[in-house]
Amino acid sequence: MGRTTTATTAGPRPRADALRNRERIIDAARELAVQYGADAPLDEVARRAGVGNATLYRHFHDRSVLMRQVVLSVIERATGHAERAAAAEEDDPFEAVSRFAHTAVDERIGALCAMFSAGFDPYHPDLVQARERFDTAVDALMERARGAGQLRADSETGDLMVALSQLTRPLPGTTCPANDRFVHRHIQLLLDGLRAPARSTLQGSAVTLEDLRAAR
Amino acid sequence: MGRTTTATTAGPRPRADALRNRERIIDAARELAVQYGADAPLDEVARRAGVGNATLYRHFHDRSVLMRQVVLSVIERATGHAERAAAAEEDDPFEAVSRFAHTAVDERIGALCAMFSAGFDPYHPDLVQARERFDTAVDALMERARGAGQLRADSETGDLMVALSQLTRPLPGTTCPANDRFVHRHIQLLLDGLRAPARSTLQGSAVTLEDLRAAR
Amino acid sequence: MGRTTTATTAGPRPRADALRNRERIIDAARELAVQYGADAPLDEVARRAGVGNATLYRHFHDRSVLMRQVVLSVIERATGHAERAAAAEEDDPFEAVSRFAHTAVDERIGALCAMFSAGFDPYHPDLVQARERFDTAVDALMERARGAGQLRADSETGDLMVALSQLTRPLPGTTCPANDRFVHRHIQLLLDGLRAPARSTLQGSAVTLEDLRAAR
Amino acid sequence: MGRTTTATTAGPRPRADALRNRERIIDAARELAVQYGADAPLDEVARRAGVGNATLYRHFHDRSVLMRQVVLSVIERATGHAERAAAAEEDDPFEAVSRFAHTAVDERIGALCAMFSAGFDPYHPDLVQARERFDTAVDALMERARGAGQLRADSETGDLMVALSQLTRPLPGTTCPANDRFVHRHIQLLLDGLRAPARSTLQGSAVTLEDLRAAR
DNA sequence: TATGAATGAGTTTTCATTCAT
DNA sequence: AATGAATGAAAACTCATTCAT
């Protein structure tokens, strides 16, 4: 509900126009990250946000800070969807998972690919906290479907999150209008793969933060 | 300095060392494409191949030519696997598809992400031809499983090819040793989603070359 | 007592807090000039002074105005020391010169290096006036020692002033705690060089304002 | 005698034009360092050297590498002068020291101010070695004068070296044609201060490498 | 032919200075 | 009057591509 993104120390005056710029920059960065990946030129981000480049740097000291905020913003939106989906008790549990997944795609969850960038710290406290809340919400959603025998027992939250962000990763260097169409198709294949009963056993385990740490 | 292999036949020779350099460069480019995507620094490719940068440019006029060769090389390898898997009649048909998919991952099919780069021409004759042969082989493989009632009816070759390359796309900017592990897990989820009977209807249709053309 | 630094025309209200801010800014700028030279980031000056950057610009229209005030402030302090040293008749004359020099170092006379910056106008009336008073005081001090046969005849005020500021110039980019120690050592060497009888004839003449003008 | 600056590992072919560019860049950097200090814009260095900026970066990976080479080049030239002065036995020993000092000024020893830059590593092996040879040569020169009773007993090599580089440090932001004139005057004052018999005891000790280390 | 060298265009980042609250 | 925010210009550094040996 509340803005969890920023404000650990209460600064004096948030100032309305600065907040608006901040949001604009994050929005522009998210769109460009979905399109070009985490290496999107920051000058272009600023241009799209309609601000000077130095304004971007005032708000976000460097690319890694900006990208963290983008990821946080995406996770928080997705968390909201997951929590609302979990709360809608009347639904068919698998449908709830499925609707959540497709919604997350439309919410540009593919921007999470920024997490895979060099220089990105997946252990930043803000991020860990956001992930915990997200995992809790998605777990609840999946657990309900699992309990109803609709989801395979060995499925994990990470399967959904990482596969979602991989499948929705931008085709680099271009906006692909076809993207949205077949991304939903592939998501559907993945969801069907998550249905119970599993006819095959998954190999390995879902990706975890430790994997990302090891990757450095 | 001298040529290490002596040519015994007269006439304009392909020159053995030049061919070897060419292969080395493609190999290095494939590894770097898997790691960094299609934007891998070409000087670094040359360095890994153990040749001077200008040698790279002699063989491949620019990055798009090199990347096309990388993609061709990957497709050709994968085609070989598909053809062999289709020929092994004794197998369980779905198993054949599955084994092919996992093998393709290990063959760095993720380098196909280069196809999504700006400047890549998916209509180059060499590529069209290679894709046709690849599609034919994979179609045969999938058709066998479809005929045996093991694969959903609305599955298409493109589902496998694009989803495979998306799921195996490198985490940019870093080597992720964990990658191989969870990639196979996600591939398995996808394959399970492709099994018949489908409990849900796929939305849209698989991505085609026309989609890529439209994306430009 | 009176503010000698600025205010040729009497503005309406000096306002106590504004004056305090003004002093703080000059102090901060002097410290940073000694450390980083005349190119110290002005935002950093404001931060150290505990004011907003725009406040700095309200008081000092641009960097050159601020630096002139810093130089004025340093010259005025040094003038005070020179006048007091000259008034203390009981002293050994050379000792008085020497003590003045070492004191000036501790008073951050090194900030005078700002005078050598591009954009600095050494002919600004305020500065000319301050220099005249300073030169008068130091001349008196040196003349006394010269008259007592303790200082070489060809020594000039400029020798002391410029050499002092060069020798005390900050090692750029870093705070050097060792600085203070060896600066005094070198000052002492210089002072010994100024003693009579001179065994060598100085070449050229001391630097003058005309030299600085010619330098533009 | 041989070029000690580079070539620790014997690369294959030095290539004449590359060496020429390398020298040109160092020369340009030295001149600009004398003029603007160690923060001279590297693009400007390249422009003066008559090469593209990237050529500069090919030869010197970053500013600190370039500046180290500049310092090495200056030290090596000065070493040559000191060794020749020490070898000229017929001279008056103090005159030899004096002539060396004035010559070093003309050789742009002021470029040594680059050593005071942030990011400069005074412990780089090449630099330590060059300094040792320089110190040895200057020590010999000063020792001869000390032995002849012409130089105060507590004088040290560092006094000359640091004071020289401080006194000849560029007036930042401008070429000052008057500089050469009064620099020689101040050097002369310093040299006279070094003459025996000392009438005052030097305070502290000369600056050493340890001081620079402590400064970081 | 193979190669190291050269280069200009592009990107990130900093900072003096102006603007709006 | 005081301030935080905004901004464009500059400067370090990278890289694809061309040139000369």
Short mmCIF file of C-alpha atoms (C1' of nucleotides) in Angstrom, two decimals, chain D residues 21 52 54-55 58-59, chain E residues 4-9:
data_model
loop_
_atom_site.label_atom_id
_atom_site.label_comp_id
_atom_site.label_asym_id
_atom_site.label_seq_id
_atom_site.Cartn_x
_atom_site.Cartn_y
_atom_site.Cartn_z
CA ASN D 21 53.15 8.74 -31.13
CA GLY D 52 43.09 10.88 -31.82
CA ALA D 54 41.63 6.80 -28.47
CA THR D 55 45.25 6.51 -29.49
CA ARG D 58 45.65 2.67 -26.37
CA HIS D 59 49.08 3.70 -25.15
"C1'" DG E 4 48.81 -3.84 -34.34
"C1'" DA E 5 47.68 0.87 -34.54
"C1'" DA E 6 44.57 4.69 -35.29
"C1'" DT E 7 40.35 6.96 -34.94
"C1'" DG E 8 35.71 9.28 -34.34
"C1'" DA E 9 31.40 8.64 -32.59
#
